[in-house]
PDB file of C-alpha atoms in Angstrom:
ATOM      1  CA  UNK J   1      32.978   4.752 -75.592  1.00 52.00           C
ATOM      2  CA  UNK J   2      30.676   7.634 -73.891  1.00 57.00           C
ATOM      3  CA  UNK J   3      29.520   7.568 -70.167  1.00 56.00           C
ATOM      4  CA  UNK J   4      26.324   6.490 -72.291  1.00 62.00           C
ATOM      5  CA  UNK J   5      27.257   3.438 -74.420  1.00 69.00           C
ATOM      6  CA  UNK J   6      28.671   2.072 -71.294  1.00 67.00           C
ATOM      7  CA  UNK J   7      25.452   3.058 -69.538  1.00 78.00           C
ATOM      8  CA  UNK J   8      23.765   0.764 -72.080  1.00 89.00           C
ATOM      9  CA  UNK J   9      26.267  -1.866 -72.708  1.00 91.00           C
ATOM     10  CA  UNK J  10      25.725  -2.812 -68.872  1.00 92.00           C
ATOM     11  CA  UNK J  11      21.754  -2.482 -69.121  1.00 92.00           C
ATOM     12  CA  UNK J  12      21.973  -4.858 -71.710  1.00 92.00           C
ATOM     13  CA  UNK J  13      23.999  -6.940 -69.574  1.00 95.00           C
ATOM     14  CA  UNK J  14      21.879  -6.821 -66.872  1.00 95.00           C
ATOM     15  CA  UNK J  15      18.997  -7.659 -68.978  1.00 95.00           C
ATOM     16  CA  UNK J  16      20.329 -10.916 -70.767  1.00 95.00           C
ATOM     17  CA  UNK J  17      21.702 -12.091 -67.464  1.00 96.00           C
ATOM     18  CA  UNK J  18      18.204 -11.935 -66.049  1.00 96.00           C
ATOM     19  CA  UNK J  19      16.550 -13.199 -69.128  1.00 96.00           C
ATOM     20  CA  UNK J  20      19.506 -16.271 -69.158  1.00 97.00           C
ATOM     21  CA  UNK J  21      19.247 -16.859 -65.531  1.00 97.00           C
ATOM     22  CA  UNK J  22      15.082 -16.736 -65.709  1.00 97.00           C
ATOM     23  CA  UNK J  23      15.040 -18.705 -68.777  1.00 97.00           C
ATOM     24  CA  UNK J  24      17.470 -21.586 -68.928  1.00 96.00           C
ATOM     25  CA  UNK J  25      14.852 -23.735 -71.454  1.00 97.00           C
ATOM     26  CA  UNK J  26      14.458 -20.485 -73.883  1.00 97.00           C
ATOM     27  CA  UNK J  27      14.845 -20.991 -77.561  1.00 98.00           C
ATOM     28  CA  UNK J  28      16.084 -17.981 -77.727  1.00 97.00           C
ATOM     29  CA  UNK J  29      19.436 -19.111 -75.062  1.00 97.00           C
ATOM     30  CA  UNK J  30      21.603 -19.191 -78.166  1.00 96.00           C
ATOM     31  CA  UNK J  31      20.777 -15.557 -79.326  1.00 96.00           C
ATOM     32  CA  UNK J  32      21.307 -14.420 -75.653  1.00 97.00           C
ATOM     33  CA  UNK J  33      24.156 -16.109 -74.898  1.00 97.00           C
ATOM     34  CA  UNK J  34      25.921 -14.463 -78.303  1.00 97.00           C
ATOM     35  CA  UNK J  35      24.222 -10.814 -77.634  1.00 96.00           C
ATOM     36  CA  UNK J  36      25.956 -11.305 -74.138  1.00 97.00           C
ATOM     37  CA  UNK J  37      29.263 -12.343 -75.398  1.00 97.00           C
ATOM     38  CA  UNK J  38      29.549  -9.324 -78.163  1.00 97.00           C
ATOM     39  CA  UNK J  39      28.195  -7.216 -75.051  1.00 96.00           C
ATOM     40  CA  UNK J  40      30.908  -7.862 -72.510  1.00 97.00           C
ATOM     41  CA  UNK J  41      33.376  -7.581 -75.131  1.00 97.00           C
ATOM     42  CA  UNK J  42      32.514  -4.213 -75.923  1.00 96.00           C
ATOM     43  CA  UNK J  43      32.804  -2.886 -72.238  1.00 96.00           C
ATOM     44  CA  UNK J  44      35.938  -4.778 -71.810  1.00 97.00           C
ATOM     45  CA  UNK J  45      37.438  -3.015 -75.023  1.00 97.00           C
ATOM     46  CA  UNK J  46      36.152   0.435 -72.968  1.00 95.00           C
ATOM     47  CA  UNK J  47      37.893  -0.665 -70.428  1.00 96.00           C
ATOM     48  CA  UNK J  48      40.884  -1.759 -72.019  1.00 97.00           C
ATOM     49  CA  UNK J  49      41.119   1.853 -73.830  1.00 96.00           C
ATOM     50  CA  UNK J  50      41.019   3.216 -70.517  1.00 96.00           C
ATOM     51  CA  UNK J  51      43.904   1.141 -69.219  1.00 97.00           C
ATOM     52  CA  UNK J  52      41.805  -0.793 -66.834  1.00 97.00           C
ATOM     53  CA  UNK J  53      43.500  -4.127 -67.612  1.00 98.00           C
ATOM     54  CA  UNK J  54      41.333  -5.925 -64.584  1.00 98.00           C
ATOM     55  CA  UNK J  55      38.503  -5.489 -66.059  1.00 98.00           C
ATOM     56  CA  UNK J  56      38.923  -5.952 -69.444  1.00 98.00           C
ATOM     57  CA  UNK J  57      40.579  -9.242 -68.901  1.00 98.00           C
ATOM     58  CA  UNK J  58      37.385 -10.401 -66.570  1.00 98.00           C
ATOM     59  CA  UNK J  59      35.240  -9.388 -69.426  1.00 98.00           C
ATOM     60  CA  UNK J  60      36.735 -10.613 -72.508  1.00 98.00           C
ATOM     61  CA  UNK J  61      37.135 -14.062 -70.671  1.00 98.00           C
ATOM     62  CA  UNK J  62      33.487 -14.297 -69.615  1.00 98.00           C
ATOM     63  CA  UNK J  63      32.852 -13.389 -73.246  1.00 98.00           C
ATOM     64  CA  UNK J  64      35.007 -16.252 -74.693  1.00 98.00           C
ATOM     65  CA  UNK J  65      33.400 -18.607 -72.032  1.00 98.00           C
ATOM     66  CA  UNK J  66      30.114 -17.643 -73.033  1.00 97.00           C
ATOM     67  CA  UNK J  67      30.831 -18.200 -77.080  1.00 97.00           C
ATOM     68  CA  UNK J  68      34.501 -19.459 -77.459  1.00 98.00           C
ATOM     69  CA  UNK J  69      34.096 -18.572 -81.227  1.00 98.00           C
ATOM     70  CA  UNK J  70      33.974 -14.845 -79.909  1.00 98.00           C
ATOM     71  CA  UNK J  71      37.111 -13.994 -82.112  1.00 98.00           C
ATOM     72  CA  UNK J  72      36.836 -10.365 -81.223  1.00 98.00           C
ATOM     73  CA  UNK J  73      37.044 -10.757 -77.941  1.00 98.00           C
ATOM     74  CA  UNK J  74      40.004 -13.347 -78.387  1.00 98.00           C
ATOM     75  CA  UNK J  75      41.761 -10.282 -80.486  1.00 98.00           C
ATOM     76  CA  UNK J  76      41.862  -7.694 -78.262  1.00 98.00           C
ATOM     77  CA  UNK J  77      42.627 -10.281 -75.283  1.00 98.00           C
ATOM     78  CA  UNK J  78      45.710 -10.796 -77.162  1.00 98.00           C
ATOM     79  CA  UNK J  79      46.389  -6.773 -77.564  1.00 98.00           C
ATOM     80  CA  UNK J  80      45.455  -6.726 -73.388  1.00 98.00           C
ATOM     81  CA  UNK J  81      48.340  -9.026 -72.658  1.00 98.00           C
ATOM     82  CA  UNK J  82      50.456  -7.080 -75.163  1.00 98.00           C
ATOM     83  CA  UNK J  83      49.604  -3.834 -74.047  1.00 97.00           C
ATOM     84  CA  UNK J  84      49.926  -4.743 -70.197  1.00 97.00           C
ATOM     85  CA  UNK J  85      52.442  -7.233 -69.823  1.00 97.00           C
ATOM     86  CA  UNK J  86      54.356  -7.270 -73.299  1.00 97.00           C
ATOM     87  CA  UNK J  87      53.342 -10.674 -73.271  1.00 98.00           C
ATOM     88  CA  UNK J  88      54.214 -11.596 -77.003  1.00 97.00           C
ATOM     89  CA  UNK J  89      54.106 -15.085 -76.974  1.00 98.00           C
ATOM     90  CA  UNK J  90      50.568 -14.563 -75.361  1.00 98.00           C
ATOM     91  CA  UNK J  91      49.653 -12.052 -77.450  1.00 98.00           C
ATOM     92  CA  UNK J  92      50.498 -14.479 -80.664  1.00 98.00           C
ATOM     93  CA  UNK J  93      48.843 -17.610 -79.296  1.00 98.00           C
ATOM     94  CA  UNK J  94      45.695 -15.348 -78.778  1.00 98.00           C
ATOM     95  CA  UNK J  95      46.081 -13.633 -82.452  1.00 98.00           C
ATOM     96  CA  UNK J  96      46.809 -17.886 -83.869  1.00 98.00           C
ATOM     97  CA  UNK J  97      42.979 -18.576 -82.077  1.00 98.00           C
ATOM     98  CA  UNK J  98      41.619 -15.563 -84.342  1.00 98.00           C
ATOM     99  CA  UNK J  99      43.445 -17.040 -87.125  1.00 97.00           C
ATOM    100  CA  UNK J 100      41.598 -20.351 -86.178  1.00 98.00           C
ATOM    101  CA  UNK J 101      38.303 -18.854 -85.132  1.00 98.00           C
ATOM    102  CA  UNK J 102      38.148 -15.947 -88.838  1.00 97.00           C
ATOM    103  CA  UNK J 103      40.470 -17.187 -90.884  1.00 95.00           C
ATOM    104  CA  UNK J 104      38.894 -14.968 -93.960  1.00 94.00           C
ATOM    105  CA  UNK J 105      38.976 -11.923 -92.466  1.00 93.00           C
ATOM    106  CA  UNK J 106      42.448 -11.880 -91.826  1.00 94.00           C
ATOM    107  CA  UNK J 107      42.546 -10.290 -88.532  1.00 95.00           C
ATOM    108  CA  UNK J 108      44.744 -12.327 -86.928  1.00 97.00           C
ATOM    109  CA  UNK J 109      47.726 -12.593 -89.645  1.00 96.00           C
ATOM    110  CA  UNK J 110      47.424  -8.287 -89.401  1.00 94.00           C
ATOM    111  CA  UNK J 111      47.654  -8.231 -85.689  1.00 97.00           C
ATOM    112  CA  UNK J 112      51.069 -10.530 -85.712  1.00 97.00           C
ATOM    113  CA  UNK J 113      51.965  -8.062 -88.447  1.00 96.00           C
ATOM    114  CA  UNK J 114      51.745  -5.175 -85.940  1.00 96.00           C
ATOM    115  CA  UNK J 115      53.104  -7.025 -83.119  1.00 97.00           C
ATOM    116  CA  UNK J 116      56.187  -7.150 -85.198  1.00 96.00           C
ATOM    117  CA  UNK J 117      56.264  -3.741 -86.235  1.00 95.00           C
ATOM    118  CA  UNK J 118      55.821  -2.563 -82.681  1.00 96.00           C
ATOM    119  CA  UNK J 119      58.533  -5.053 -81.809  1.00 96.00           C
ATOM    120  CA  UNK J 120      60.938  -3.189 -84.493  1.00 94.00           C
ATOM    121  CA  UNK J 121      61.361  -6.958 -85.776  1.00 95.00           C
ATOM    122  CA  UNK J 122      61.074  -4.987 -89.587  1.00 93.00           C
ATOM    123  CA  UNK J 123      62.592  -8.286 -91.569  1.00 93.00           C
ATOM    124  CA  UNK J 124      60.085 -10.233 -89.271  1.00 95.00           C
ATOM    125  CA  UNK J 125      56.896  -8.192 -90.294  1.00 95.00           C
ATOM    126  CA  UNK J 126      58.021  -7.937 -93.881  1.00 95.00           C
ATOM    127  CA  UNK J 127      58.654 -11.782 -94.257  1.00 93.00           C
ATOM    128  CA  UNK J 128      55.154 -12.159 -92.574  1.00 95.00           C
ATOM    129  CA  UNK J 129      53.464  -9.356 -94.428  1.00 95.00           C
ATOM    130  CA  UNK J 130      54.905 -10.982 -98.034  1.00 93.00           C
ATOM    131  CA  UNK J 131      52.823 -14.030 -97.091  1.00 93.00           C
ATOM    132  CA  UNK J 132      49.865 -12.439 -95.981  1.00 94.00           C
ATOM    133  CA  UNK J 133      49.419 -10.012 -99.197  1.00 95.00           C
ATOM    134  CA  UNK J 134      49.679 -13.320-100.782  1.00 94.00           C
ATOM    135  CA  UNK J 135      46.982 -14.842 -98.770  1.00 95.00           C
ATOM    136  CA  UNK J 136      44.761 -11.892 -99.178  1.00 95.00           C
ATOM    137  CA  UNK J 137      45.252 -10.149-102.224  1.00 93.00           C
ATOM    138  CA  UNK J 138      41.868  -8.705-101.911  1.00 92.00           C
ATOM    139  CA  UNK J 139      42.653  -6.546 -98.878  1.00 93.00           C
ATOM    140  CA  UNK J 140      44.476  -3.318 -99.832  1.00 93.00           C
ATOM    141  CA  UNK J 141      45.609  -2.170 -96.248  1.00 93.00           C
ATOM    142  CA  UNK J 142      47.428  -5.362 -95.877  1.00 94.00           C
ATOM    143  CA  UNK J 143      49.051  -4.238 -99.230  1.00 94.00           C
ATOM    144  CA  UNK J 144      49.648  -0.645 -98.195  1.00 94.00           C
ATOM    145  CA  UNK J 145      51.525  -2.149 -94.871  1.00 95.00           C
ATOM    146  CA  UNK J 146      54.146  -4.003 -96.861  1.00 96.00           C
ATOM    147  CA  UNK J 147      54.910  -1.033 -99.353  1.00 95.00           C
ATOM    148  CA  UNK J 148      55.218   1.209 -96.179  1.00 95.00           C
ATOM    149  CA  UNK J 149      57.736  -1.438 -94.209  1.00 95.00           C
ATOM    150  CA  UNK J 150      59.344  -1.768 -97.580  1.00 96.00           C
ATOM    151  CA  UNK J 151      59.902   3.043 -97.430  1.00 95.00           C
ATOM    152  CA  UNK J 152      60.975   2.504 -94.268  1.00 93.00           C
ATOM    153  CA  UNK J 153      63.250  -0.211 -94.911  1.00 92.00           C
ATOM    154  CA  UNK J 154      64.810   2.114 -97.749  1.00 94.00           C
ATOM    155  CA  UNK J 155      63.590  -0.684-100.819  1.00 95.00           C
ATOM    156  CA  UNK J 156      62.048   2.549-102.393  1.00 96.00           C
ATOM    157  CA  UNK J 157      61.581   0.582-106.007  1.00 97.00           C
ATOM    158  CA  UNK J 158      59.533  -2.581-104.422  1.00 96.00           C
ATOM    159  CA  UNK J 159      58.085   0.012-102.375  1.00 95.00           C
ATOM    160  CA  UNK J 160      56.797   2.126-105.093  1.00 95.00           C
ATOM    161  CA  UNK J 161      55.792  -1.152-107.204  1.00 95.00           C
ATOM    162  CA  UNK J 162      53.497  -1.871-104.398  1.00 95.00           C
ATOM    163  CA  UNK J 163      52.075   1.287-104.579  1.00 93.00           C
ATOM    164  CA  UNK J 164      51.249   1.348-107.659  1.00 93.00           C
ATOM    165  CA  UNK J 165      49.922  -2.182-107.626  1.00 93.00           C
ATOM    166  CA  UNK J 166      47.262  -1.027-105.004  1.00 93.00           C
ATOM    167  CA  UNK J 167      46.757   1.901-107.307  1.00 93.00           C
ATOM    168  CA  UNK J 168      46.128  -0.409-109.893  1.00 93.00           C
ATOM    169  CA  UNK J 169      43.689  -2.915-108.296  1.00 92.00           C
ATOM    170  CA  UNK J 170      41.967  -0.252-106.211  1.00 93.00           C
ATOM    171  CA  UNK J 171      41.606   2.644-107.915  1.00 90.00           C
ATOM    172  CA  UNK J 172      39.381   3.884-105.039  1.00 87.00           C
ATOM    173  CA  UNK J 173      41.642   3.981-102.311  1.00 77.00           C
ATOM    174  CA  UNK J 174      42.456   7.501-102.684  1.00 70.00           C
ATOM    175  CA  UNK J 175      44.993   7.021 -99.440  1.00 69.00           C
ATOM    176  CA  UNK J 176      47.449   4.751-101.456  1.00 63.00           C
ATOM    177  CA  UNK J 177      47.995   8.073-104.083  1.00 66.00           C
TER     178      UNK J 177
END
């Protein structure tokens, strides 16, 4: 993010701290307490893009005490100890709590996905992406993963069936043509 999201990420910070701190009895403690949670998150992903790993980690973890149900922040906690220690067993615990936490949105299952793929475990991520297009046939990316890992694993004809099944069932997504 800019010099001035982060500017105002930590103003709002500062502000629900205060208003938390000043206000333990507030109705509104709930509301804060998420606002803060989302809040640190965001400046730890800033932080995390900028490879300060210290940071991030702090944040994301105050954010998860604050609203354990924070499965954002859980996410990209998991990418942290991917991205910093190549911690994949971490990194998959953390991405099995998203799982837990949104299992609609299917966040989790894609970020296993890519931990395989950036693992160059191919049969891995195209067993686990099978069973994930089958969870969530309503998500065309997912789709569009599997045909690609089936190109690059040279099965051109599923491939290309794939393809055209996203072509088929979202004619919209100009990027699968």
């Amino acid at each position: 993010g800019s010099l001035r999201e982060m500017k105002e990420t930590t103003s709002a910070i500062n502000i629900l701290v205060k208003a938390i701190n000043d206000y333990p009895q507030s109705e509104n403690m709930d509301l804060w307490k998420r606002l803060l949670s989302d809040a640190y998150t965001e400046k730890a992903y800033g932080f995390q893009n900028n490879k300060q790993w210290i940071e991030a980690e702090e944040l994301y973890k105050r954010a998860i005490e604050l609203r354990d149900e924070n499965w954002i922040a859980w996410k990209y906690l998991g990418w942290l100890y991917y991205g910093r220690d190549k911690d994949i067993e971490k990194a998959i615990s953390h991405f099995n709590k998203v799982i837990e936490l949104s299992p609609d949105s299917g966040e989790g299952y894609r970020d296993i996905g890519d931990i395989f793929i950036k693992e160059k475990e191919f049969e891995k991520a195209l067993d686990w992406y099978r069973d994930v297009i089958t969870k969530f046939p309503d998500k065309p990316g997912f789709k569009m993963t599997y045909a690609n890992l089936l190109r690059d694993a040279g099965q051109f004809e599923q491939s290309i069936g794939v393809y055209k099944n996203v072509i088929e069932d979202f004619p919209e997504e100009v990027w699968a043509y």
